[in-house]
C-alpha cells in the first residue's frame, strides 16, 4: 500500500509499506526526507520486564510496521500539515476500465 504526501499544493513524496518492518520512502527534498525517515524508521522505546530479579528497564527496537500502523501513521501526517492520499498501487493495465 502506498500513500502520497503534499504540502502547500506541492507533491512532497510518498511512502510505501512493503512488508513487516519494510517501508520505502521517496522524497523530493532532502529536508523532507530527514523528517519522513525519522517518522517512519524511528525506534520504539518500551518498558521491558525482567523476570530474573532485575528492575524493569527501557529498551528500544526498530519499529516493525504492520499495515494498520502504517495506514494510521500516514493519516496522522495530516496533523503535521501534509495532504495525505492513498495512491493506487495496481499497474494501470490491471485497473478496471473507467465507466462514464
Tab-separated table of N, CA, C and O in Angstrom:
chain	number	residue	atom	x	y	z
A	1	UNK	N	0.834	-1.159	0.000
A	1	UNK	CA	0.000	0.000	0.000
A	1	UNK	C	0.881	1.224	0.000
A	1	UNK	O	1.973	1.202	0.544
A	2	UNK	N	0.388	2.270	-0.637
A	2	UNK	CA	1.208	3.457	-0.872
A	2	UNK	C	0.390	4.714	-0.568
A	2	UNK	O	-0.774	4.796	-0.934
A	3	UNK	N	1.038	5.662	0.095
A	3	UNK	CA	0.428	6.959	0.373
A	3	UNK	C	1.316	8.045	-0.200
A	3	UNK	O	2.540	7.951	-0.146
A	4	UNK	N	0.677	9.079	-0.751
A	4	UNK	CA	1.394	10.224	-1.283
A	4	UNK	C	1.115	11.432	-0.401
A	4	UNK	O	0.033	11.553	0.169
A	5	UNK	N	2.111	12.313	-0.318
A	5	UNK	CA	2.016	13.466	0.566
A	5	UNK	C	2.304	14.738	-0.222
A	5	UNK	O	3.171	14.761	-1.085
A	6	UNK	N	1.557	15.788	0.109
A	6	UNK	CA	1.845	17.089	-0.467
A	6	UNK	C	1.719	18.148	0.622
A	6	UNK	O	1.136	17.919	1.669
A	7	UNK	N	2.333	19.278	0.348
A	7	UNK	CA	2.283	20.395	1.276
A	7	UNK	C	2.250	21.669	0.451
A	7	UNK	O	3.053	21.834	-0.464
A	8	UNK	N	1.284	22.524	0.754
A	8	UNK	CA	1.115	23.788	0.026
A	8	UNK	C	1.031	23.535	-1.477
A	8	UNK	O	1.737	24.151	-2.271
A	9	UNK	N	0.185	22.586	-1.859
A	9	UNK	CA	-0.063	22.237	-3.265
A	9	UNK	C	1.181	21.784	-4.019
A	9	UNK	O	1.273	21.914	-5.233
A	10	UNK	N	2.150	21.234	-3.304
A	10	UNK	CA	3.375	20.722	-3.931
A	10	UNK	C	3.579	19.291	-3.451
A	10	UNK	O	3.556	19.014	-2.255
A	11	UNK	N	3.744	18.375	-4.395
A	11	UNK	CA	3.966	16.981	-4.029
A	11	UNK	C	5.310	16.857	-3.310
A	11	UNK	O	6.336	17.277	-3.831
A	12	UNK	N	5.262	16.293	-2.108
A	12	UNK	CA	6.462	16.149	-1.292
A	12	UNK	C	7.120	14.805	-1.558
A	12	UNK	O	8.328	14.700	-1.667
A	13	UNK	N	6.318	13.752	-1.644
A	13	UNK	CA	6.857	12.421	-1.867
A	13	UNK	C	5.837	11.353	-1.517
A	13	UNK	O	4.642	11.630	-1.441
A	14	UNK	N	6.328	10.145	-1.298
A	14	UNK	CA	5.437	9.037	-0.984
A	14	UNK	C	6.114	8.051	-0.051
A	14	UNK	O	7.327	8.023	0.077
A	15	UNK	N	5.283	7.246	0.598
A	15	UNK	CA	5.751	6.156	1.451
A	15	UNK	C	4.975	4.914	1.053
A	15	UNK	O	3.777	4.975	0.780
A	16	UNK	N	5.662	3.791	1.019
A	16	UNK	CA	5.011	2.536	0.629
A	16	UNK	C	5.376	1.447	1.623
A	16	UNK	O	6.537	1.247	1.944
A	17	UNK	N	4.333	0.768	2.114
A	17	UNK	CA	4.529	-0.376	3.014
A	17	UNK	C	4.754	-1.598	2.138
A	17	UNK	O	3.933	-1.937	1.295
A	18	UNK	N	5.911	-2.260	2.343
A	18	UNK	CA	6.259	-3.418	1.514
A	18	UNK	C	6.281	-4.716	2.303
A	18	UNK	O	6.550	-5.769	1.739
A	19	UNK	N	6.018	-4.645	3.579
A	19	UNK	CA	6.025	-5.825	4.432
A	19	UNK	C	6.411	-5.426	5.839
A	19	UNK	O	6.779	-4.282	6.085
A	20	UNK	N	6.298	-6.340	6.789
A	20	UNK	CA	6.631	-6.002	8.178
A	20	UNK	C	8.032	-5.412	8.295
A	20	UNK	O	9.007	-6.003	7.845
A	21	UNK	N	8.109	-4.228	8.863
A	21	UNK	CA	9.398	-3.569	9.037
A	21	UNK	C	9.993	-3.013	7.763
A	21	UNK	O	11.146	-2.612	7.756
A	22	UNK	N	9.238	-2.986	6.670
A	22	UNK	CA	9.768	-2.532	5.380
A	22	UNK	C	8.911	-1.407	4.824
A	22	UNK	O	7.845	-1.646	4.263
A	23	UNK	N	9.388	-0.182	5.008
A	23	UNK	CA	8.711	0.991	4.478
A	23	UNK	C	9.677	1.704	3.543
A	23	UNK	O	10.775	2.073	3.944
A	24	UNK	N	9.273	1.860	2.285
A	24	UNK	CA	10.092	2.563	1.296
A	24	UNK	C	9.632	4.013	1.229
A	24	UNK	O	8.436	4.296	1.276
A	25	UNK	N	10.589	4.938	1.131
A	25	UNK	CA	10.289	6.360	1.050
A	25	UNK	C	10.924	6.957	-0.193
A	25	UNK	O	12.023	6.582	-0.572
A	26	UNK	N	10.231	7.900	-0.777
A	26	UNK	CA	10.790	8.679	-1.879
A	26	UNK	C	10.366	10.122	-1.651
A	26	UNK	O	9.173	10.419	-1.602
A	27	UNK	N	11.334	11.013	-1.484
A	27	UNK	CA	11.052	12.413	-1.192
A	27	UNK	C	11.764	13.310	-2.200
A	27	UNK	O	12.840	12.978	-2.680
A	28	UNK	N	11.178	14.459	-2.484
A	28	UNK	CA	11.788	15.405	-3.420
A	28	UNK	C	12.907	16.213	-2.777
A	28	UNK	O	13.894	16.506	-3.421
A	29	UNK	N	12.720	16.616	-1.527
A	29	UNK	CA	13.665	17.493	-0.845
A	29	UNK	C	14.399	16.749	0.264
A	29	UNK	O	13.770	16.004	1.020
A	30	UNK	N	15.698	16.963	0.410
A	30	UNK	CA	16.444	16.307	1.494
A	30	UNK	C	15.881	16.625	2.877
A	30	UNK	O	15.825	15.759	3.737
A	31	UNK	N	15.420	17.857	3.092
A	31	UNK	CA	14.873	18.204	4.407
A	31	UNK	C	13.604	17.411	4.703
A	31	UNK	O	13.364	17.027	5.845
A	32	UNK	N	12.799	17.154	3.697
A	32	UNK	CA	11.592	16.338	3.893
A	32	UNK	C	11.976	14.885	4.150
A	32	UNK	O	11.358	14.215	4.971
A	33	UNK	N	12.996	14.406	3.471
A	33	UNK	CA	13.426	13.013	3.648
A	33	UNK	C	13.863	12.774	5.088
A	33	UNK	O	13.558	11.737	5.663
A	34	UNK	N	14.562	13.733	5.662
A	34	UNK	CA	15.007	13.588	7.046
A	34	UNK	C	13.813	13.451	7.990
A	34	UNK	O	13.790	12.573	8.840
A	35	UNK	N	12.799	14.292	7.817
A	35	UNK	CA	11.601	14.228	8.647
A	35	UNK	C	10.889	12.893	8.478
A	35	UNK	O	10.558	12.222	9.456
A	36	UNK	N	10.642	12.498	7.227
A	36	UNK	CA	9.905	11.263	6.973
A	36	UNK	C	10.703	10.029	7.393
A	36	UNK	O	10.128	9.064	7.887
A	37	UNK	N	12.005	10.045	7.197
A	37	UNK	CA	12.827	8.908	7.622
A	37	UNK	C	12.745	8.725	9.125
A	37	UNK	O	12.607	7.604	9.616
A	38	UNK	N	12.819	9.822	9.857
A	38	UNK	CA	12.712	9.731	11.310
A	38	UNK	C	11.316	9.266	11.709
A	38	UNK	O	11.155	8.438	12.586
A	39	UNK	N	10.299	9.782	11.020
A	39	UNK	CA	8.914	9.439	11.341
A	39	UNK	C	8.622	7.959	11.093
A	39	UNK	O	7.996	7.307	11.916
A	40	UNK	N	9.086	7.432	9.978
A	40	UNK	CA	8.760	6.053	9.618
A	40	UNK	C	9.814	5.031	10.049
A	40	UNK	O	9.527	3.843	10.057
A	41	UNK	N	11.014	5.447	10.377
A	41	UNK	CA	12.063	4.482	10.684
A	41	UNK	C	12.511	4.514	12.132
A	41	UNK	O	13.413	3.794	12.506
A	42	UNK	N	11.894	5.363	12.916
A	42	UNK	CA	12.349	5.539	14.287
A	42	UNK	C	12.236	4.276	15.125
A	42	UNK	O	11.460	3.375	14.845
A	43	UNK	N	13.055	4.236	16.144
A	43	UNK	CA	12.993	3.133	17.093
A	43	UNK	C	11.822	3.333	18.043
A	43	UNK	O	11.416	4.453	18.309
A	44	UNK	N	11.320	2.257	18.550
A	44	UNK	CA	10.246	2.281	19.526
A	44	UNK	C	10.867	1.977	20.879
A	44	UNK	O	11.596	1.003	21.029
A	45	UNK	N	10.578	2.820	21.865
A	45	UNK	CA	11.060	2.578	23.214
A	45	UNK	C	9.921	1.978	24.017
A	45	UNK	O	8.799	2.455	23.957
A	46	UNK	N	10.212	0.934	24.743
A	46	UNK	CA	9.167	0.273	25.527
A	46	UNK	C	9.759	-0.205	26.842
A	46	UNK	O	10.974	-0.341	26.993
A	47	UNK	N	8.870	-0.429	27.804
A	47	UNK	CA	9.289	-0.903	29.118
A	47	UNK	C	9.369	-2.415	29.070
A	47	UNK	O	8.382	-3.091	28.804
A	48	UNK	N	10.536	-2.942	29.315
A	48	UNK	CA	10.739	-4.394	29.271
A	48	UNK	C	10.805	-4.921	30.698
A	48	UNK	O	11.554	-4.405	31.529
A	49	UNK	N	10.025	-5.909	30.984
A	49	UNK	CA	10.020	-6.516	32.312
A	49	UNK	C	11.061	-7.626	32.359
A	49	UNK	O	11.190	-8.419	31.428
A	50	UNK	N	11.801	-7.671	33.437
A	50	UNK	CA	12.807	-8.714	33.640
A	50	UNK	C	12.309	-9.662	34.716
A	50	UNK	O	11.757	-9.237	35.725
A	51	UNK	N	12.490	-10.912	34.514
A	51	UNK	CA	11.991	-11.910	35.451
A	51	UNK	C	13.098	-12.505	36.309
A	51	UNK	O	12.881	-13.398	37.075
A	52	UNK	N	14.309	-12.006	36.181
A	52	UNK	CA	15.425	-12.569	36.936
A	52	UNK	C	15.801	-11.706	38.139
A	52	UNK	O	16.916	-11.743	38.620
A	53	UNK	N	14.845	-10.903	38.622
A	53	UNK	CA	15.097	-10.093	39.801
A	53	UNK	C	15.608	-8.696	39.510
A	53	UNK	O	15.676	-7.870	40.407
A	54	UNK	N	15.959	-8.405	38.253
A	54	UNK	CA	16.413	-7.070	37.909
A	54	UNK	C	15.222	-6.133	37.808
A	54	UNK	O	14.090	-6.553	37.631
A	55	UNK	N	15.521	-4.850	37.903
A	55	UNK	CA	14.466	-3.858	37.759
A	55	UNK	C	14.034	-3.787	36.301
A	55	UNK	O	14.770	-4.157	35.396
A	56	UNK	N	12.804	-3.267	36.123
A	56	UNK	CA	12.335	-3.038	34.757
A	56	UNK	C	13.266	-2.045	34.076
A	56	UNK	O	13.842	-1.169	34.719
A	57	UNK	N	13.405	-2.169	32.793
A	57	UNK	CA	14.300	-1.284	32.053
A	57	UNK	C	13.660	-0.900	30.732
A	57	UNK	O	12.850	-1.651	30.179
A	58	UNK	N	14.021	0.279	30.257
A	58	UNK	CA	13.559	0.697	28.943
A	58	UNK	C	14.478	0.107	27.889
A	58	UNK	O	15.692	0.127	28.027
A	59	UNK	N	13.877	-0.444	26.863
A	59	UNK	CA	14.641	-0.975	25.741
A	59	UNK	C	14.086	-0.354	24.468
A	59	UNK	O	13.002	0.217	24.458
A	60	UNK	N	14.828	-0.487	23.393
A	60	UNK	CA	14.328	0.025	22.128
A	60	UNK	C	14.545	-1.016	21.044
A	60	UNK	O	15.412	-1.870	21.147
A	61	UNK	N	13.731	-0.939	20.048
A	61	UNK	CA	13.841	-1.830	18.893
A	61	UNK	C	13.371	-1.049	17.678
A	61	UNK	O	12.671	-0.058	17.790
A	62	UNK	N	13.737	-1.510	16.521
A	62	UNK	CA	13.269	-0.887	15.282
A	62	UNK	C	11.785	-1.184	15.122
A	62	UNK	O	11.326	-2.283	15.386
A	63	UNK	N	11.050	-0.181	14.705
A	63	UNK	CA	9.606	-0.360	14.528
A	63	UNK	C	9.341	-1.339	13.397
A	63	UNK	O	9.857	-1.195	12.302
A	64	UNK	N	8.546	-2.352	13.681
A	64	UNK	CA	8.090	-3.300	12.661
A	64	UNK	C	6.670	-2.922	12.281
A	64	UNK	O	5.711	-3.330	12.941
A	65	UNK	N	6.537	-2.105	11.267
A	65	UNK	CA	5.221	-1.590	10.880
A	65	UNK	C	4.296	-2.711	10.418
A	65	UNK	O	4.665	-3.515	9.579
A	66	UNK	N	3.107	-2.728	10.951
A	66	UNK	CA	2.047	-3.574	10.411
A	66	UNK	C	1.286	-2.719	9.402
A	66	UNK	O	1.424	-1.489	9.411
A	67	UNK	N	0.471	-3.312	8.552
A	67	UNK	CA	-0.276	-2.489	7.585
A	67	UNK	C	-1.167	-1.456	8.277
A	67	UNK	O	-1.296	-0.335	7.819
A	68	UNK	N	-1.763	-1.837	9.400
A	68	UNK	CA	-2.676	-0.934	10.103
A	68	UNK	C	-1.925	0.215	10.738
A	68	UNK	O	-2.352	1.357	10.689
A	69	UNK	N	-0.772	-0.053	11.337
A	69	UNK	CA	0.048	1.016	11.913
A	69	UNK	C	0.531	1.969	10.824
A	69	UNK	O	0.544	3.183	11.014
A	70	UNK	N	0.922	1.414	9.697
A	70	UNK	CA	1.397	2.235	8.595
A	70	UNK	C	0.294	3.169	8.103
A	70	UNK	O	0.512	4.366	7.931
A	71	UNK	N	-0.902	2.637	7.879
A	71	UNK	CA	-2.011	3.471	7.414
A	71	UNK	C	-2.351	4.560	8.426
A	71	UNK	O	-2.558	5.714	8.061
A	72	UNK	N	-2.404	4.195	9.689
A	72	UNK	CA	-2.719	5.177	10.730
A	72	UNK	C	-1.645	6.269	10.774
A	72	UNK	O	-1.950	7.452	10.851
A	73	UNK	N	-0.370	5.878	10.696
A	73	UNK	CA	0.718	6.857	10.724
A	73	UNK	C	0.621	7.804	9.530
A	73	UNK	O	0.818	9.017	9.677
A	74	UNK	N	0.310	7.267	8.365
A	74	UNK	CA	0.174	8.117	7.175
A	74	UNK	C	-0.953	9.128	7.356
A	74	UNK	O	-0.779	10.317	7.081
A	75	UNK	N	-2.088	8.661	7.830
A	75	UNK	CA	-3.222	9.570	8.031
A	75	UNK	C	-2.897	10.643	9.069
A	75	UNK	O	-3.316	11.789	8.942
A	76	UNK	N	-2.147	10.278	10.093
A	76	UNK	CA	-1.808	11.234	11.150
A	76	UNK	C	-0.876	12.337	10.657
A	76	UNK	O	-0.775	13.384	11.288
A	77	UNK	N	-0.211	12.125	9.533
A	77	UNK	CA	0.643	13.178	8.984
A	77	UNK	C	-0.151	14.403	8.559
A	77	UNK	O	0.404	15.490	8.431
A	78	UNK	N	-1.461	14.245	8.379
A	78	UNK	CA	-2.278	15.415	8.053
A	78	UNK	C	-2.257	16.416	9.209
A	78	UNK	O	-2.392	17.616	8.999
A	79	UNK	N	-2.044	15.942	10.421
A	79	UNK	CA	-1.933	16.842	11.584
A	79	UNK	C	-0.649	17.656	11.533
A	79	UNK	O	-0.533	18.666	12.213
A	80	UNK	N	0.319	17.196	10.766
A	80	UNK	CA	1.589	17.907	10.602
A	80	UNK	C	1.529	18.878	9.420
A	80	UNK	O	2.539	19.450	9.037
A	81	UNK	N	0.342	19.019	8.825
A	81	UNK	CA	0.173	19.968	7.733
A	81	UNK	C	0.358	19.392	6.345
A	81	UNK	O	0.417	20.133	5.369
A	82	UNK	N	0.435	18.070	6.232
A	82	UNK	CA	0.590	17.435	4.929
A	82	UNK	C	-0.760	16.992	4.386
A	82	UNK	O	-1.619	16.534	5.131
A	83	UNK	N	-0.930	17.122	3.073
A	83	UNK	CA	-2.053	16.493	2.410
A	83	UNK	C	-1.706	15.022	2.234
A	83	UNK	O	-0.591	14.697	1.822
A	84	UNK	N	-2.629	14.149	2.568
A	84	UNK	CA	-2.358	12.710	2.545
A	84	UNK	C	-3.418	12.030	1.695
A	84	UNK	O	-4.612	12.269	1.874
A	85	UNK	N	-2.973	11.200	0.758
A	85	UNK	CA	-3.952	10.409	-0.014
A	85	UNK	C	-3.358	9.047	-0.347
A	85	UNK	O	-2.152	8.909	-0.571
A	86	UNK	N	-4.237	8.078	-0.340
A	86	UNK	CA	-3.803	6.728	-0.693
A	86	UNK	C	-3.710	6.650	-2.208
A	86	UNK	O	-4.620	7.058	-2.922
A	87	UNK	N	-2.611	6.136	-2.685
A	87	UNK	CA	-2.361	6.052	-4.121
A	87	UNK	C	-2.598	4.632	-4.611
A	87	UNK	O	-2.397	3.669	-3.872
A	88	UNK	N	-2.997	4.526	-5.851
A	88	UNK	CA	-3.192	3.213	-6.461
A	88	UNK	C	-1.832	2.546	-6.632
A	88	UNK	O	-0.873	3.176	-7.063
A	89	UNK	N	-1.767	1.281	-6.286
A	89	UNK	CA	-0.521	0.537	-6.481
A	89	UNK	C	-0.674	-0.540	-7.545
A	89	UNK	O	0.271	-1.244	-7.848
A	90	UNK	N	-1.858	-0.641	-8.102
A	90	UNK	CA	-2.095	-1.606	-9.168
A	90	UNK	C	-1.606	-1.015	-10.489
A	90	UNK	O	-1.893	0.140	-10.786
A	91	UNK	N	-0.870	-1.754	-11.278
A	91	UNK	CA	-0.424	-1.227	-12.581
A	91	UNK	C	-1.623	-0.788	-13.414
A	91	UNK	O	-2.690	-1.406	-13.360
A	92	UNK	N	-1.493	0.306	-14.187
A	92	UNK	CA	-2.619	0.818	-14.967
A	92	UNK	C	-3.318	-0.230	-15.824
A	92	UNK	O	-4.541	-0.225	-15.952
A	93	UNK	N	-2.550	-1.128	-16.413
A	93	UNK	CA	-3.178	-2.137	-17.295
A	93	UNK	C	-4.034	-3.140	-16.528
A	93	UNK	O	-4.843	-3.838	-17.125
A	94	UNK	N	-3.867	-3.216	-15.209
A	94	UNK	CA	-4.648	-4.148	-14.410
A	94	UNK	C	-5.875	-3.496	-13.762
A	94	UNK	O	-6.708	-4.177	-13.180
A	95	UNK	N	-5.993	-2.171	-13.862
A	95	UNK	CA	-7.108	-1.462	-13.240
A	95	UNK	C	-8.363	-1.611	-14.086
A	95	UNK	O	-8.302	-1.705	-15.309
A	96	UNK	N	-9.541	-1.617	-13.436
A	96	UNK	CA	-10.785	-1.708	-14.219
A	96	UNK	C	-10.960	-0.469	-15.098
A	96	UNK	O	-10.511	0.619	-14.748
A	97	UNK	N	-11.586	-0.662	-16.236
A	97	UNK	CA	-11.822	0.440	-17.171
A	97	UNK	C	-12.795	1.430	-16.537
A	97	UNK	O	-13.743	1.041	-15.863
A	98	UNK	N	-12.559	2.723	-16.771
A	98	UNK	CA	-13.446	3.756	-16.245
A	98	UNK	C	-14.747	3.736	-17.035
A	98	UNK	O	-14.773	3.534	-18.244
A	99	UNK	N	-15.850	3.937	-16.334
A	99	UNK	CA	-17.154	3.997	-16.983
A	99	UNK	C	-17.674	5.425	-16.897
A	99	UNK	O	-17.429	6.124	-15.922
A	100	UNK	N	-18.353	5.848	-17.931
A	100	UNK	CA	-18.872	7.230	-17.968
A	100	UNK	C	-20.346	7.230	-17.804
A	100	UNK	O	-21.116	6.509	-18.168
